mmCIF file with all atom_site columns, C-alpha atoms in Angstrom:
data_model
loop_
_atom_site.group_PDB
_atom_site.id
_atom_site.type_symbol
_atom_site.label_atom_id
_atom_site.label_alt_id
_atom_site.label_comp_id
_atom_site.label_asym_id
_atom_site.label_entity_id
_atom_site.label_seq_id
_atom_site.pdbx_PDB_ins_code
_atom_site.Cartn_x
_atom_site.Cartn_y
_atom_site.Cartn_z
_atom_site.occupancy
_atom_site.B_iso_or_equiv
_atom_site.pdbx_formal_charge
_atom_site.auth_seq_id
_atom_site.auth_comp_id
_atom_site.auth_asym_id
_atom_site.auth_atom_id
_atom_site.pdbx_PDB_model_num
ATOM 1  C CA . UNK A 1 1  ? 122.614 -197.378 -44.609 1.00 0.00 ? 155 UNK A CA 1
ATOM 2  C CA . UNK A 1 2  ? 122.214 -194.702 -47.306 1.00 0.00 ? 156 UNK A CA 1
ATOM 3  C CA . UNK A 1 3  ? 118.291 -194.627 -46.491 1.00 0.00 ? 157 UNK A CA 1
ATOM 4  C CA . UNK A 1 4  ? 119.070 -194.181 -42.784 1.00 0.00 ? 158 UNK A CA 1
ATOM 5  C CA . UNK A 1 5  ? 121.059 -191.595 -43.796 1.00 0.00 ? 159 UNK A CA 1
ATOM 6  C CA . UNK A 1 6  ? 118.142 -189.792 -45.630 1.00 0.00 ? 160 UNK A CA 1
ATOM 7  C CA . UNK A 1 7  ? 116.137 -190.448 -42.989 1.00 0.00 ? 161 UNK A CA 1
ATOM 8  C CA . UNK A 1 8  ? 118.527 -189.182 -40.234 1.00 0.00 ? 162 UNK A CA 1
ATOM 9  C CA . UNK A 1 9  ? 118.865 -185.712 -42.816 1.00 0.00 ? 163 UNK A CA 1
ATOM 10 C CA . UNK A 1 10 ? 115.006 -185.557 -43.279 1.00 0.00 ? 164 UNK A CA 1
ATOM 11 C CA . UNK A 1 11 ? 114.565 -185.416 -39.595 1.00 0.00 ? 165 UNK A CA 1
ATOM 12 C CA . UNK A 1 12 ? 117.323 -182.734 -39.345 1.00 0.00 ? 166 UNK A CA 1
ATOM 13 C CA . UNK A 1 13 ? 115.303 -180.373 -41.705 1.00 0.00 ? 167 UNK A CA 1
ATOM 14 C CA . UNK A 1 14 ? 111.911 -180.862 -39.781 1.00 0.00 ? 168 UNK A CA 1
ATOM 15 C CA . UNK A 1 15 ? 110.625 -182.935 -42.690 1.00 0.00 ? 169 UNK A CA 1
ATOM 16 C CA . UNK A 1 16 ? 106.627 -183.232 -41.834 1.00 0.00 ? 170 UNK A CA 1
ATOM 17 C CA . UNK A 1 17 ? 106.067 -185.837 -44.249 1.00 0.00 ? 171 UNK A CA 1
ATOM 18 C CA . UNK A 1 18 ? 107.786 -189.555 -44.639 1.00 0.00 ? 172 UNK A CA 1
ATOM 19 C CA . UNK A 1 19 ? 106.635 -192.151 -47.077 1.00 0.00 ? 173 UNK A CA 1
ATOM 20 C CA . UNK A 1 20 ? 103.468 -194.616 -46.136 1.00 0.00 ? 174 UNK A CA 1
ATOM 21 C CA . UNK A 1 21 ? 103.231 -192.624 -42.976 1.00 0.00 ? 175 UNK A CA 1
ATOM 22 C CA . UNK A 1 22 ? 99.246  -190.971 -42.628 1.00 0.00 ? 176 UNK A CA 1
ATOM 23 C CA . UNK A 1 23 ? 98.743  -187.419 -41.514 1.00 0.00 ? 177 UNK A CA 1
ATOM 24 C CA . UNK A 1 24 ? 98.268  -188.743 -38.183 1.00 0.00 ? 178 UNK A CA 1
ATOM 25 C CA . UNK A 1 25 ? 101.403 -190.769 -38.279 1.00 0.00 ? 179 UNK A CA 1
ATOM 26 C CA . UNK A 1 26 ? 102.784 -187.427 -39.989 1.00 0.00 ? 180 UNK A CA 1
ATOM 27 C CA . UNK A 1 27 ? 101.514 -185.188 -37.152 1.00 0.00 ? 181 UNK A CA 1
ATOM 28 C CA . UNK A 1 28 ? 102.341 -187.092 -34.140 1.00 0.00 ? 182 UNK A CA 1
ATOM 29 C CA . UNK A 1 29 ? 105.949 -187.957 -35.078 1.00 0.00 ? 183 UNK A CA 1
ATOM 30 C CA . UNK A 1 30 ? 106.114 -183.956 -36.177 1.00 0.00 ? 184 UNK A CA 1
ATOM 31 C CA . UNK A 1 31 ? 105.104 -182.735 -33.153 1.00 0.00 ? 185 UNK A CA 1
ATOM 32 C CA . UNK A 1 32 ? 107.316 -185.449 -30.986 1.00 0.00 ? 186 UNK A CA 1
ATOM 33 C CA . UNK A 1 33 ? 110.434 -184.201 -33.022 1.00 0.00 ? 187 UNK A CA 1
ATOM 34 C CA . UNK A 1 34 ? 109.760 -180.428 -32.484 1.00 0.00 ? 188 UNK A CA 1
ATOM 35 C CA . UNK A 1 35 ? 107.313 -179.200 -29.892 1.00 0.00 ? 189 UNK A CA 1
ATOM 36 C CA . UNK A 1 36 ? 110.038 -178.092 -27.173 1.00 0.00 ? 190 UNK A CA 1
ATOM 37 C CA . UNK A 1 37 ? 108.744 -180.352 -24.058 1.00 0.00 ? 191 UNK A CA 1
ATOM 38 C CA . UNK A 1 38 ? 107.054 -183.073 -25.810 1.00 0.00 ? 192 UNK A CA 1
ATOM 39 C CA . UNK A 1 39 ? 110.111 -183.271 -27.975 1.00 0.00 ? 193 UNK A CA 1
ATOM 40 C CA . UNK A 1 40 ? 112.297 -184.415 -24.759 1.00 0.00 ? 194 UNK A CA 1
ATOM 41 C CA . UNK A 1 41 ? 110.154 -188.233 -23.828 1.00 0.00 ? 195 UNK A CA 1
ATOM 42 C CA . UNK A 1 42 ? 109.316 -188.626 -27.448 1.00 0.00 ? 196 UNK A CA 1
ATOM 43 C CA . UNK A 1 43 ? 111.249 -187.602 -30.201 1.00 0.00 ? 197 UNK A CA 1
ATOM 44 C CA . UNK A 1 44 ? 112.442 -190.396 -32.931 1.00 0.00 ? 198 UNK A CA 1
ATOM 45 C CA . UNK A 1 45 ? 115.548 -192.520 -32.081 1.00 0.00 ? 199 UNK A CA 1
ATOM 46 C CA . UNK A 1 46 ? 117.568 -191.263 -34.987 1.00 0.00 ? 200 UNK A CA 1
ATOM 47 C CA . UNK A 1 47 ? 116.682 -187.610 -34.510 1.00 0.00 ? 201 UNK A CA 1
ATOM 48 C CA . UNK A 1 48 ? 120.143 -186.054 -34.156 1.00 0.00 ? 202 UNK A CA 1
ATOM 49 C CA . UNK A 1 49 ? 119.461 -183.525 -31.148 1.00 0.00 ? 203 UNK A CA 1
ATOM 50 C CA . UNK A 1 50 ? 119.364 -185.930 -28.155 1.00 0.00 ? 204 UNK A CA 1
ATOM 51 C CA . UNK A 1 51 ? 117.507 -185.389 -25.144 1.00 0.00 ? 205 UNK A CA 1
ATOM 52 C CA . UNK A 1 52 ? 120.099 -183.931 -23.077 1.00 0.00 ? 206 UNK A CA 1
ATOM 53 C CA . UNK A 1 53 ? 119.907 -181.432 -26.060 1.00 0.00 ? 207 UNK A CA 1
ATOM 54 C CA . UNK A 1 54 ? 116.465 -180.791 -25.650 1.00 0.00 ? 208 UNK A CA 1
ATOM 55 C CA . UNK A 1 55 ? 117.033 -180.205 -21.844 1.00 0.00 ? 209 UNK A CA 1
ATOM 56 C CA . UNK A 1 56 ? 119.528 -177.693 -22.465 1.00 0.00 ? 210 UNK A CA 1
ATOM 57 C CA . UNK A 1 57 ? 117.468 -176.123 -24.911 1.00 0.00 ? 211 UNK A CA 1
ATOM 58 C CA . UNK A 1 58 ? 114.491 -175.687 -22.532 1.00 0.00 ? 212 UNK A CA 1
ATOM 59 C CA . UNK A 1 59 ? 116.631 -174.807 -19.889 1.00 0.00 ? 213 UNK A CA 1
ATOM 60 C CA . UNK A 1 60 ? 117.622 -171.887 -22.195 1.00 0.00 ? 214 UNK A CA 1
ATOM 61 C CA . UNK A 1 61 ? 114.439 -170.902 -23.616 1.00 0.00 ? 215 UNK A CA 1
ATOM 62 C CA . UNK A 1 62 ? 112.867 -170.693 -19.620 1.00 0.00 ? 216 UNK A CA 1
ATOM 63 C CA . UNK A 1 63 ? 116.270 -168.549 -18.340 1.00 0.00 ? 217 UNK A CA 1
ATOM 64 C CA . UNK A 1 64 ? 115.650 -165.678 -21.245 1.00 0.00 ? 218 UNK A CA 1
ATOM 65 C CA . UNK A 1 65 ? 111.259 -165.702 -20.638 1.00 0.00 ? 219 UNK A CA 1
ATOM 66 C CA . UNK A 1 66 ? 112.482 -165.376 -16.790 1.00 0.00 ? 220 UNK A CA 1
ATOM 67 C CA . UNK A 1 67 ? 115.143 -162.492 -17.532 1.00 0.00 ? 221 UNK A CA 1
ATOM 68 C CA . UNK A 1 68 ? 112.569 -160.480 -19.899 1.00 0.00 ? 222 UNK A CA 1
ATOM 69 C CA . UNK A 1 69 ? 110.115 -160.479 -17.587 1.00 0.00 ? 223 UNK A CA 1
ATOM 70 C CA . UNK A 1 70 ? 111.977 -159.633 -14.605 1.00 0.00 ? 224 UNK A CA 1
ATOM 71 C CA . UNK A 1 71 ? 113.429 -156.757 -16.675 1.00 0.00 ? 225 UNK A CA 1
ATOM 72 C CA . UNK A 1 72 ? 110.251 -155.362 -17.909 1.00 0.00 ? 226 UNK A CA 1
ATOM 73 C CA . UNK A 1 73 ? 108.946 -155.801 -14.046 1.00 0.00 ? 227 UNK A CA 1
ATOM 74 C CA . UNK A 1 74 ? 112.048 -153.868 -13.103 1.00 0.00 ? 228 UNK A CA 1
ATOM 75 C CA . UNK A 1 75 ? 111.335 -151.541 -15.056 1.00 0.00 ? 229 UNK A CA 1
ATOM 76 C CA . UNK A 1 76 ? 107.977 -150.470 -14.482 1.00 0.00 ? 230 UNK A CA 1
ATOM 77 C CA . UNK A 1 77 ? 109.161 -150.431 -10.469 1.00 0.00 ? 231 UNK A CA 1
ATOM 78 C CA . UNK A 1 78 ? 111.860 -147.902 -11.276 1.00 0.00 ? 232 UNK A CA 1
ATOM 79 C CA . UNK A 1 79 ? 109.786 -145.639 -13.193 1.00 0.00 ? 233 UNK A CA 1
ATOM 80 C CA . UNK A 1 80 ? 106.504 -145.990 -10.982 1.00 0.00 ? 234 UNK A CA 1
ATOM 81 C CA . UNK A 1 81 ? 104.305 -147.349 -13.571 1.00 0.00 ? 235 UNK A CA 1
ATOM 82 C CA . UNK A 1 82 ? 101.525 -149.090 -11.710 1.00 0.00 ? 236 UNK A CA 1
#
C-alpha cells in the first residue's frame, strides 16, 4: 500500500522516471500521463486526474484558443485591419 501510494504521488508530480522502466517505457507512459489528448485513452490507472478530468480540461483549453481568436478576429474587423 505505502508503494502505491508513492507511486500514485510520483504520478501526481509528472515524475518522468520510475524504477526498471527504460527511456522508452519512461517516454511512452510520460507522454500518456500528460500530453492533453493522448492523456484521455491512455493515461496510467492510478493517475489521479481521471478521464472525465481530462475531458473537461480539453474542453477548457479549446473554449479559451476559440475566444482569443475570435477576439483578435474581432478586432481587426472593427478597426479595418485587412
Amino acid at each position: 500500500e505505502a508503494q502505491r501510494r508513492r507511486f500514485i504521488r510520483r504520478l501526481a508530480a509528472r515524475a518522468y522516471h520510475f524504477p526498471g522502466n527504460t527511456w522508452c517505457e519512461d517516454w511512452t507512459q510520460y507522454i500518456g500521463n500528460t500530453h492533453l489528448v493522448f492523456g484521455i485513452f491512455f493515461h496510467h490507472p492510478l493517475h489521479p486526474v481521471t478521464s472525465w478530468e481530462r475531458c473537461v480540461i480539453l474542453l477548457g483549453s479549446v473554449a479559451v484558443g476559440l475566444l482569443l481568436s475570435n477576439l483578435i478576429y474581432l478586432w481587426f474587423v472593427y478597426y479595418n485591419f485587412g
